[in-house]
mmCIF file of C-alpha atoms in Angstrom:
data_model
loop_
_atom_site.group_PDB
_atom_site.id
_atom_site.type_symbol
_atom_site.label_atom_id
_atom_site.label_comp_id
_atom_site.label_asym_id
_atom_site.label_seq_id
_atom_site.Cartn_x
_atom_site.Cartn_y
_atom_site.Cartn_z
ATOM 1 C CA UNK A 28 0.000 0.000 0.000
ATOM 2 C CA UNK A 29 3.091 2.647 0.357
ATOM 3 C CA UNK A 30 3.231 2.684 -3.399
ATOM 4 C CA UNK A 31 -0.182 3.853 -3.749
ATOM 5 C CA UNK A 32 -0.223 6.359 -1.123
ATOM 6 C CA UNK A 33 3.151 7.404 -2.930
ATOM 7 C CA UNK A 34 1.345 7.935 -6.019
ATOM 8 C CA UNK A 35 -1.648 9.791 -4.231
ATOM 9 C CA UNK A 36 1.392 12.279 -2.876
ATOM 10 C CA UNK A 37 3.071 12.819 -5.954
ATOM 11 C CA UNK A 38 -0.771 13.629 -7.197
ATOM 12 C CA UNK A 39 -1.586 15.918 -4.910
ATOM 13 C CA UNK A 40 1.403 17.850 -5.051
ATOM 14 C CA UNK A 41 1.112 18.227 -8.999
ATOM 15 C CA UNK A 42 -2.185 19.133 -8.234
ATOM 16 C CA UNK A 43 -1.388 21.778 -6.091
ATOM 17 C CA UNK A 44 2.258 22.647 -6.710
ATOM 18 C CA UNK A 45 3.341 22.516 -2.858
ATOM 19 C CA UNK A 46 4.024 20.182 -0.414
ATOM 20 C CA UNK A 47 2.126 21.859 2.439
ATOM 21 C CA UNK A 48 -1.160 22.104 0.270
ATOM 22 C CA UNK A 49 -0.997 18.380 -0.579
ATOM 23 C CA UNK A 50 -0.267 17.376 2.956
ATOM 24 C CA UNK A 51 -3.071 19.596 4.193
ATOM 25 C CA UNK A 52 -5.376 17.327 1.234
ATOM 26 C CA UNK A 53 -3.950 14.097 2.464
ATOM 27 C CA UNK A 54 -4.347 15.010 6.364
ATOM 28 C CA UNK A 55 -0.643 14.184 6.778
ATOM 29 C CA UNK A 56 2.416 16.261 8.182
ATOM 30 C CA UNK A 57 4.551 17.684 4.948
ATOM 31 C CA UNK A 58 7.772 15.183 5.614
ATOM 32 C CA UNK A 59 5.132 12.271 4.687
ATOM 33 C CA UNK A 60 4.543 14.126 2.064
ATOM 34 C CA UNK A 61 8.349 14.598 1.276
ATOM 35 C CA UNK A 62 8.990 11.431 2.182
ATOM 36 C CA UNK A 63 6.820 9.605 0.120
ATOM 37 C CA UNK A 64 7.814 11.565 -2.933
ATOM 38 C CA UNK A 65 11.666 10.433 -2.325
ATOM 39 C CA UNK A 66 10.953 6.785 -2.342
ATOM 40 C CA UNK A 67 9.135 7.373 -5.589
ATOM 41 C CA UNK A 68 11.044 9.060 -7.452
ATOM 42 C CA UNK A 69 13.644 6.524 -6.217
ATOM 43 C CA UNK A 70 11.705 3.732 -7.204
ATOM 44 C CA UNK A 71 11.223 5.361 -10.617
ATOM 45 C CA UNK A 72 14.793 6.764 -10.720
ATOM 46 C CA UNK A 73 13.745 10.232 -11.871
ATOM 47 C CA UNK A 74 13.639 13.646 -10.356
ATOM 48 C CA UNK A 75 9.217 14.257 -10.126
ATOM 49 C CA UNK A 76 9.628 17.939 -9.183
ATOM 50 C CA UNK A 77 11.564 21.144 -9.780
ATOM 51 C CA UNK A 78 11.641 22.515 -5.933
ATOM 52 C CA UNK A 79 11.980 26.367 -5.858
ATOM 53 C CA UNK A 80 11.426 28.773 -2.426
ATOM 54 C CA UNK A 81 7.840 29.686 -4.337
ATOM 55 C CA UNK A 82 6.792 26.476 -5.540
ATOM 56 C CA UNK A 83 7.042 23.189 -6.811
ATOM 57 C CA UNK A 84 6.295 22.228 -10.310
ATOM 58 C CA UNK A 85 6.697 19.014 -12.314
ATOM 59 C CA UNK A 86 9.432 18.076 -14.279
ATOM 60 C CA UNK A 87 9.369 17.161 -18.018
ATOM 61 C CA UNK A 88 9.873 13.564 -16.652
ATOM 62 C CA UNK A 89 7.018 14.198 -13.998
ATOM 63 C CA UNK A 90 4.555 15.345 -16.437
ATOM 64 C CA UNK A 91 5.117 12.552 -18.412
ATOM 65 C CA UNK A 92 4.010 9.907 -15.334
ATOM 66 C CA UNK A 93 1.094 12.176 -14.968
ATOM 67 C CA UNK A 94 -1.704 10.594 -16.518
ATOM 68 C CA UNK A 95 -0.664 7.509 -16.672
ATOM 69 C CA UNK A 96 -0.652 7.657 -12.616
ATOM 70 C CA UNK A 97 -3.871 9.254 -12.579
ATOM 71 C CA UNK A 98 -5.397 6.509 -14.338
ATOM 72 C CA UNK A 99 -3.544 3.939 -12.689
ATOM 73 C CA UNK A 100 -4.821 5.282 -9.018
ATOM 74 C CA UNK A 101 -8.485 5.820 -10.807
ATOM 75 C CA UNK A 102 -8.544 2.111 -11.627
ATOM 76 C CA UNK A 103 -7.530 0.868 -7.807
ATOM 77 C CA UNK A 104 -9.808 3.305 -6.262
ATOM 78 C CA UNK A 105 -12.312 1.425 -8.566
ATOM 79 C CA UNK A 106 -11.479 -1.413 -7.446
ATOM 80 C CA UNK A 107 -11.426 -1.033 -3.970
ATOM 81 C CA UNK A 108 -14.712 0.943 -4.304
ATOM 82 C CA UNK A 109 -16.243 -2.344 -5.984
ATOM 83 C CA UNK A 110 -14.905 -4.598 -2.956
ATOM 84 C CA UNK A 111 -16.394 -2.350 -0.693
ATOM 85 C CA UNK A 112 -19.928 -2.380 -1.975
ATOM 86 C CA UNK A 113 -20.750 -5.397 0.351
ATOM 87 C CA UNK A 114 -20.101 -2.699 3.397
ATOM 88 C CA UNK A 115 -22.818 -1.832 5.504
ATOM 89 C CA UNK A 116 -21.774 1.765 4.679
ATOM 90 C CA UNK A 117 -20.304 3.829 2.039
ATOM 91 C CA UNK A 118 -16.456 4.808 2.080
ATOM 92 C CA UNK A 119 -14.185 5.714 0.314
ATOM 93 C CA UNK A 120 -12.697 8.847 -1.363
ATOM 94 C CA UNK A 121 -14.951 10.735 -3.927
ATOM 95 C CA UNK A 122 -13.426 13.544 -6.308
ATOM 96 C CA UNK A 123 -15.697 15.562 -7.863
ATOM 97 C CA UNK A 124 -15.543 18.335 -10.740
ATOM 98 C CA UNK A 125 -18.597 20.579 -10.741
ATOM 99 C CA UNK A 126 -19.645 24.340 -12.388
ATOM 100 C CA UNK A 127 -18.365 27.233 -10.104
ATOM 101 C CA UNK A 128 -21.393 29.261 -9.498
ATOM 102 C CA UNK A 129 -23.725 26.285 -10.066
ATOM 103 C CA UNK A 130 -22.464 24.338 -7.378
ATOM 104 C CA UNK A 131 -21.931 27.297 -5.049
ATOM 105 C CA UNK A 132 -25.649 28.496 -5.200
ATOM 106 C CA UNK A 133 -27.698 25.485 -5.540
ATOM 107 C CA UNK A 134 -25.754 21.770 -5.394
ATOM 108 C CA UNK A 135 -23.200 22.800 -1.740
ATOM 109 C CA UNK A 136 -26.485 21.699 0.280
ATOM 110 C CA UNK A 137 -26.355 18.570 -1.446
ATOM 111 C CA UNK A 138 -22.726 17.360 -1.061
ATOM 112 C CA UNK A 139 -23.206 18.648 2.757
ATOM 113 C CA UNK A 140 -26.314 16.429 3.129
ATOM 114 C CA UNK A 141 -24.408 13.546 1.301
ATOM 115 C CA UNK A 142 -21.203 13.372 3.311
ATOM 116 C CA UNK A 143 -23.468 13.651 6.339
ATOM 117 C CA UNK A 144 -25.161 10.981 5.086
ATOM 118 C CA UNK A 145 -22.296 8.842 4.511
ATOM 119 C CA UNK A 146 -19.423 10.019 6.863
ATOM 120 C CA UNK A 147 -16.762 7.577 5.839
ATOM 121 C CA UNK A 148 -16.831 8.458 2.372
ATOM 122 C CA UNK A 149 -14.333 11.426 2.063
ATOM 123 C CA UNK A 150 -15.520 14.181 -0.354
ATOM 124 C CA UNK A 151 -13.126 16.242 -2.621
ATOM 125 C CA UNK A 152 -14.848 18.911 -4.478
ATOM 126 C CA UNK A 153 -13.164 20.889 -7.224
ATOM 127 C CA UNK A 154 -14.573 24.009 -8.613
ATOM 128 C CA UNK A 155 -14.007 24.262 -12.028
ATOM 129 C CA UNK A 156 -15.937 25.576 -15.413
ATOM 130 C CA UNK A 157 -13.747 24.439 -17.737
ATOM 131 C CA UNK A 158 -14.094 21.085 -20.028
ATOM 132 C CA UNK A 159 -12.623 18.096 -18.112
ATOM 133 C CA UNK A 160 -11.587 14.450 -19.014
ATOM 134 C CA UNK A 161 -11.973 12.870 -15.729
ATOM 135 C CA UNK A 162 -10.159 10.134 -16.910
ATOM 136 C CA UNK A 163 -7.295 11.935 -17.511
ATOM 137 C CA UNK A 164 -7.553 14.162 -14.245
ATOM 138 C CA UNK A 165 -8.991 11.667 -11.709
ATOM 139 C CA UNK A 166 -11.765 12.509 -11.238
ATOM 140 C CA UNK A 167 -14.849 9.996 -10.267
ATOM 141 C CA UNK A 168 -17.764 12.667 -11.631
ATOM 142 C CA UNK A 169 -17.318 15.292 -13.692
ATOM 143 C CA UNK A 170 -20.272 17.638 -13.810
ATOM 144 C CA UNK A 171 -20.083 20.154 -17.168
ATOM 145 C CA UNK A 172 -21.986 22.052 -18.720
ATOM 146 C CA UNK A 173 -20.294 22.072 -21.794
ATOM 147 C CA UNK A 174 -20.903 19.511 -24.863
ATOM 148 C CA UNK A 175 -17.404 17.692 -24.754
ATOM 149 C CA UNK A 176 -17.123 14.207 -24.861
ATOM 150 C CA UNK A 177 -14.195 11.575 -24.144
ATOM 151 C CA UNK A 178 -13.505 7.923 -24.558
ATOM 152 C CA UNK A 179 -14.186 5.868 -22.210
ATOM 153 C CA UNK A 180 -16.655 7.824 -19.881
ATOM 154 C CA UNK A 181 -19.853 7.461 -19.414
ATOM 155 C CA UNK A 182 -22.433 10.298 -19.606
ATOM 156 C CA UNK A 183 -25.561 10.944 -17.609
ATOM 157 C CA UNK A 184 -27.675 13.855 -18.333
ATOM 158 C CA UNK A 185 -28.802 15.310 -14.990
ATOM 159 C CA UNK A 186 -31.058 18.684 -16.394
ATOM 160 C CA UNK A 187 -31.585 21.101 -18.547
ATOM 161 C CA UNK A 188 -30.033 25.204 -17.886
ATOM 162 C CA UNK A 189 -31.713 27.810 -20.003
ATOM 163 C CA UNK A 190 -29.542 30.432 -21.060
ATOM 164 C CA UNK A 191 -30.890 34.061 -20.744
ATOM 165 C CA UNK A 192 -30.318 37.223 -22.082
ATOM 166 C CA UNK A 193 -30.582 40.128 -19.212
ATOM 167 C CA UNK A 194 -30.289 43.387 -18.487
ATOM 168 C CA UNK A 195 -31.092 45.811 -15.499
ATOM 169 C CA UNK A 196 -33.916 47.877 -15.884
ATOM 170 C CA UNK A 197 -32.060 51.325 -15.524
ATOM 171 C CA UNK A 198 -29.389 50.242 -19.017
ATOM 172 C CA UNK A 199 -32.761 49.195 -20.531
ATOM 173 C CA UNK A 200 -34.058 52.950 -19.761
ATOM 174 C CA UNK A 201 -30.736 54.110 -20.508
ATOM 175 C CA UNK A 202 -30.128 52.527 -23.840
ATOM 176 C CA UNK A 203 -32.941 51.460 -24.781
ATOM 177 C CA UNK A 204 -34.638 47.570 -25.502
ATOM 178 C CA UNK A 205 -32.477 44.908 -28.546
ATOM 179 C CA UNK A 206 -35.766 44.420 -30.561
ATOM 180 C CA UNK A 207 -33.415 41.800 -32.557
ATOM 181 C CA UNK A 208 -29.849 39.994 -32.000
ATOM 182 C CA UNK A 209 -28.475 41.791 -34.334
ATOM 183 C CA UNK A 210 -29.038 45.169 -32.112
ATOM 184 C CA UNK A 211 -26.433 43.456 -29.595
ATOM 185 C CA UNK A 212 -23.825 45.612 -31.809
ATOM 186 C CA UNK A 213 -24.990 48.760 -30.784
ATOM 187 C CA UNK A 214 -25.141 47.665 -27.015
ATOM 188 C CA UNK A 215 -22.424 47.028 -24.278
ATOM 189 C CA UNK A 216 -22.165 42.960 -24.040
ATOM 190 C CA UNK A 217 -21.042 41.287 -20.769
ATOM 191 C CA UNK A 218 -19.622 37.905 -21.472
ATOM 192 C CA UNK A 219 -19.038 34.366 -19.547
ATOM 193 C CA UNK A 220 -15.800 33.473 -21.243
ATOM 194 C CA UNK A 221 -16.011 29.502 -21.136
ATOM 195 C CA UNK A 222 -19.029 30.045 -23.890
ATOM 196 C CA UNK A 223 -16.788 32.365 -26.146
ATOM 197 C CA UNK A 224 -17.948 35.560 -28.104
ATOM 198 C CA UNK A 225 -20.287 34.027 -30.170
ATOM 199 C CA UNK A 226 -24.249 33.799 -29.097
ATOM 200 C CA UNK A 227 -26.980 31.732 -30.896
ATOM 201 C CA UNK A 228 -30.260 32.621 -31.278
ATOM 202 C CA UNK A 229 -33.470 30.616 -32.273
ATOM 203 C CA UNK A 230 -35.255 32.503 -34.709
ATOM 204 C CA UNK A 231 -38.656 31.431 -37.108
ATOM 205 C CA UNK A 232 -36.287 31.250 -39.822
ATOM 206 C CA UNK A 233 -33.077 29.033 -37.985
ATOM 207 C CA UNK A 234 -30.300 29.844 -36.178
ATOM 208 C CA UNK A 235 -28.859 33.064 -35.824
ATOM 209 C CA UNK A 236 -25.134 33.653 -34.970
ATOM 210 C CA UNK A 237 -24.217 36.914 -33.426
ATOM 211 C CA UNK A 238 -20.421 37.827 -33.185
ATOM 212 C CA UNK A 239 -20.011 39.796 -29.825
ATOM 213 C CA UNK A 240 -17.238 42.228 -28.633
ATOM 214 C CA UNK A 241 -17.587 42.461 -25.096
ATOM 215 C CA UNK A 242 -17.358 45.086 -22.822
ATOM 216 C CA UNK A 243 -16.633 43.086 -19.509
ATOM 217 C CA UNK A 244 -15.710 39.562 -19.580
ATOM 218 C CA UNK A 245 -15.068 37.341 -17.054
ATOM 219 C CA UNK A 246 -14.443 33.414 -16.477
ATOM 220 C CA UNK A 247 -16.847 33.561 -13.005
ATOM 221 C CA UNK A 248 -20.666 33.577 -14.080
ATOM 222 C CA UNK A 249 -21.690 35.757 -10.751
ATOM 223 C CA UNK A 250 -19.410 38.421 -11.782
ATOM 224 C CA UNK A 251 -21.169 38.728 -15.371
ATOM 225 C CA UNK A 252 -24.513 38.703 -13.067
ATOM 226 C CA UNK A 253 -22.803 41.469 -11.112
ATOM 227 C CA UNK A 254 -22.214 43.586 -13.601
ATOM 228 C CA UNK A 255 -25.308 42.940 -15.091
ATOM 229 C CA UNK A 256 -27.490 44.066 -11.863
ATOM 230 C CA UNK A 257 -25.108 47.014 -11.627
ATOM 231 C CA UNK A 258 -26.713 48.119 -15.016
ATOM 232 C CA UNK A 259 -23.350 47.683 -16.723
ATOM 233 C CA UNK A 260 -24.613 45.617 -19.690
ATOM 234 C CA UNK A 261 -27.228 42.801 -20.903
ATOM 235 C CA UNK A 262 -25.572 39.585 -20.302
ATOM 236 C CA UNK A 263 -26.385 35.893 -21.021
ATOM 237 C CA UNK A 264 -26.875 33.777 -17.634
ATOM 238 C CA UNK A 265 -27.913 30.500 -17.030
ATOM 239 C CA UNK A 266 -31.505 30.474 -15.643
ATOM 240 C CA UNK A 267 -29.910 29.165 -11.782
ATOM 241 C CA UNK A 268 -28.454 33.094 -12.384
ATOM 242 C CA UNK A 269 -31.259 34.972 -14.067
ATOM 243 C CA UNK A 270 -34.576 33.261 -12.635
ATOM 244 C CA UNK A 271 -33.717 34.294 -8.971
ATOM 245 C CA UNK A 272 -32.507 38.145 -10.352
ATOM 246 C CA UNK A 273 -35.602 38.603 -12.671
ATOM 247 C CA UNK A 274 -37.799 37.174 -9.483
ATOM 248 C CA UNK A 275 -36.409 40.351 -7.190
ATOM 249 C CA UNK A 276 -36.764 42.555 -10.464
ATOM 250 C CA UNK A 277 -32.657 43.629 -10.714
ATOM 251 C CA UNK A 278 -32.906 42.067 -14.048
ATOM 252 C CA UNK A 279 -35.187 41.633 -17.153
ATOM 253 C CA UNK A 280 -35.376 39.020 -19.878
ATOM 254 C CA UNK A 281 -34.791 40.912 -23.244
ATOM 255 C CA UNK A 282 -35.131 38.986 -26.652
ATOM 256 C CA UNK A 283 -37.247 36.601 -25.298
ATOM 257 C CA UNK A 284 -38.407 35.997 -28.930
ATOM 258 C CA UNK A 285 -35.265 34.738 -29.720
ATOM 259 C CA UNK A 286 -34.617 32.368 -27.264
ATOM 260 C CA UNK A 287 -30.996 30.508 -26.894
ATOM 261 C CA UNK A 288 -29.795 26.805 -26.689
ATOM 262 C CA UNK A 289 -30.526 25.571 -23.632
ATOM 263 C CA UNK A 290 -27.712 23.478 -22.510
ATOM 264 C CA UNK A 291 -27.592 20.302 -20.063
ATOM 265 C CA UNK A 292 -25.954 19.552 -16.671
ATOM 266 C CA UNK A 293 -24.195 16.215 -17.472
ATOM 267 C CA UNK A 294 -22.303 14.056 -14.825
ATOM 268 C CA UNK A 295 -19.056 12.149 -16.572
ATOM 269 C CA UNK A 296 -17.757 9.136 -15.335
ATOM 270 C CA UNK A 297 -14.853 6.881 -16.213
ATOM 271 C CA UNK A 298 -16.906 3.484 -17.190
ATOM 272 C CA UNK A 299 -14.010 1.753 -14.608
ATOM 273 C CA UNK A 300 -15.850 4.196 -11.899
ATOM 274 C CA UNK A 301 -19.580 3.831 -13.050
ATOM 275 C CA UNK A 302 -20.138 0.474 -10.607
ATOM 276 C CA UNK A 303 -18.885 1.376 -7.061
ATOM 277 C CA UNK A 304 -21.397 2.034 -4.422
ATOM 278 C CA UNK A 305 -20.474 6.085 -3.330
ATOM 279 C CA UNK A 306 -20.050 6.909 -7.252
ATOM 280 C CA UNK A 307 -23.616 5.721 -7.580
ATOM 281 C CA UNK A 308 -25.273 6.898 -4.723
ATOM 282 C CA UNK A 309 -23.835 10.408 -5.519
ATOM 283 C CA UNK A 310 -24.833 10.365 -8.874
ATOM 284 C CA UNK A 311 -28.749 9.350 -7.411
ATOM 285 C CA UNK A 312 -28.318 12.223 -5.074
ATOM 286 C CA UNK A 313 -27.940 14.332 -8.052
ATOM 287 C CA UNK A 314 -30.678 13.026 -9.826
ATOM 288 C CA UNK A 315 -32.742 12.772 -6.811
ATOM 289 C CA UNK A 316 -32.302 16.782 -6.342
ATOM 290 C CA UNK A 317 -31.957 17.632 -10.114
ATOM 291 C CA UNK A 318 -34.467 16.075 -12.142
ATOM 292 C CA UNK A 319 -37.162 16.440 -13.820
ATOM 293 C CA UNK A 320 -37.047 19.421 -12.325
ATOM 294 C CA UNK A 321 -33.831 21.543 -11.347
ATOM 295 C CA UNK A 322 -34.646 23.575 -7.517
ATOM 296 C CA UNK A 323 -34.310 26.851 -9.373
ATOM 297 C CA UNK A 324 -37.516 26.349 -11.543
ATOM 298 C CA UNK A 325 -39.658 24.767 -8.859
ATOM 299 C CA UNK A 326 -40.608 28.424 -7.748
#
């Protein structure tokens, strides 16, 4: 077992480049973390990490173990997980991917109910809104809302997200209403930047593409809702956003005859992962809370 909680080290600490973080992650003092990163790169007779006073980084020959390790400790967690579905109780370690804002505003209740719930399975939850093999990063669910797809994962649509266009009341006044998409280019655009510049619209005669040059962009969804309420802009949001916004009256649909591609909250998981007991009784937690219908539309 010292080889595997080896691996898990050298993981963490690529993961976070520093030995500190990682030892805080695996609830261990930073020698064992040291430690345990000597006797593998001795066993593999190759320098892992570059070590400066700011931070540790992989070398070329680190990077290359990476996902082969990542894999390789994704397919014994599976295992063990599968040995331990005869347990009276869940356990086990559970890494999750999931939306930034999404998971902040409407799925933390969840994964606090689950872990209390099920107190021996440990719960790792990454924030991310970027596309993600979890495969690749080690990951036992990926939740996305993006249409990506990899080999050998297994997808499992949880619910639809409407997309939005918004805008405070007081622009509206100010600039006046988009009566068509095309309009956008005579208005300030605020933009979520993991959907890029360009925004679809549903029209009676097909889909219309509008190229957008944004005024504010940002990579965090509540900071495009931000600027939206501040009347900086009409933004697109994802209904969990706009519903709650347009509910107080801080925003306004606009367009609404042009509605957008709704997208889907999909949970990835490596088919090796699909089977054990906590990845399914998370991913029925999800579905359980999610579907038919999501908690923001039940209002």
């Amino acid at each position: 077992m010292d080889v595997i909680e080896n691996l898990r080290a050298y993981l963490a600490v690529a993961r976070t480049g520093s030995f500190s973080a990682a030892a805080r992650e695996l609830h261990v003092a930073a020698s064992v973390v040291t430690k345990r990163i000597s006797q593998l790169e001795w066993r593999l007779k190759s320098t892992l990490f570059e070590r400066t006073t700011r931070r540790v980084s992989l070398t070329t020959a680190g990077q290359l173990h990476l996902i082969a390790i990542q894999r390789l400790v994704s397919d014994l967690d599976g295992i063990f997980g599968s040995v331990q579905q005869v347990a009276p109780e869940l356990q086990g370690r559970l890494r999750i991917k999931a939306p930034s804002s999404l998971t902040v505003l409407h799925l933390a209740a969840l994964f606090n109910t689950f872990q209390q719930r099920h107190p021996l399975v440990a719960l790792e939850l990454i924030a991310l809104d970027r596309p993600v093999n979890p495969v690749d990063e080690g990951f036992d669910i990926a939740l996305t809302l993006m249409p990506d797809t990899f080999g050998g994962v297994i997808e499992e649509p949880m619910c639809a997200v409407r997309r939005l266009l918004v805008a405070a009341p007081a622009y509206l006044q100010e600039r006046g209403v988009p009566q068509k998409p095309s309009d956008l280019a005579n208005h300030h655009v605020l933009n979520f930047v993991p959907t890029g510049n360009v925004l679809t619209f549903e029209s009676a005669t097909g889909a219309l593409n509008v190229s957008v040059r944004p005024r504010f962009s940002s990579n965090e969804a509540q900071l495009v809702e931000a600027a939206a309420v501040a009347g900086n802009g009409v933004a697109v949001l994802g209904d969990y956003l706009a519903l709650p916004a347009m509910r107080a009256g801080t925003l306004v649909q606009v367009l609404a005859d042009y509605p957008m591609p709704e997208l889907w909250l999909k949970a990835l998981i490596p088919e090796n992962r699909a089977h054990t007991a906590h990845v399914r009784a998370m991913l029925e937690a999800l579905r359980s809370e999610l579907a038919p219908v999501p908690p923001w539309s039940r209002h």
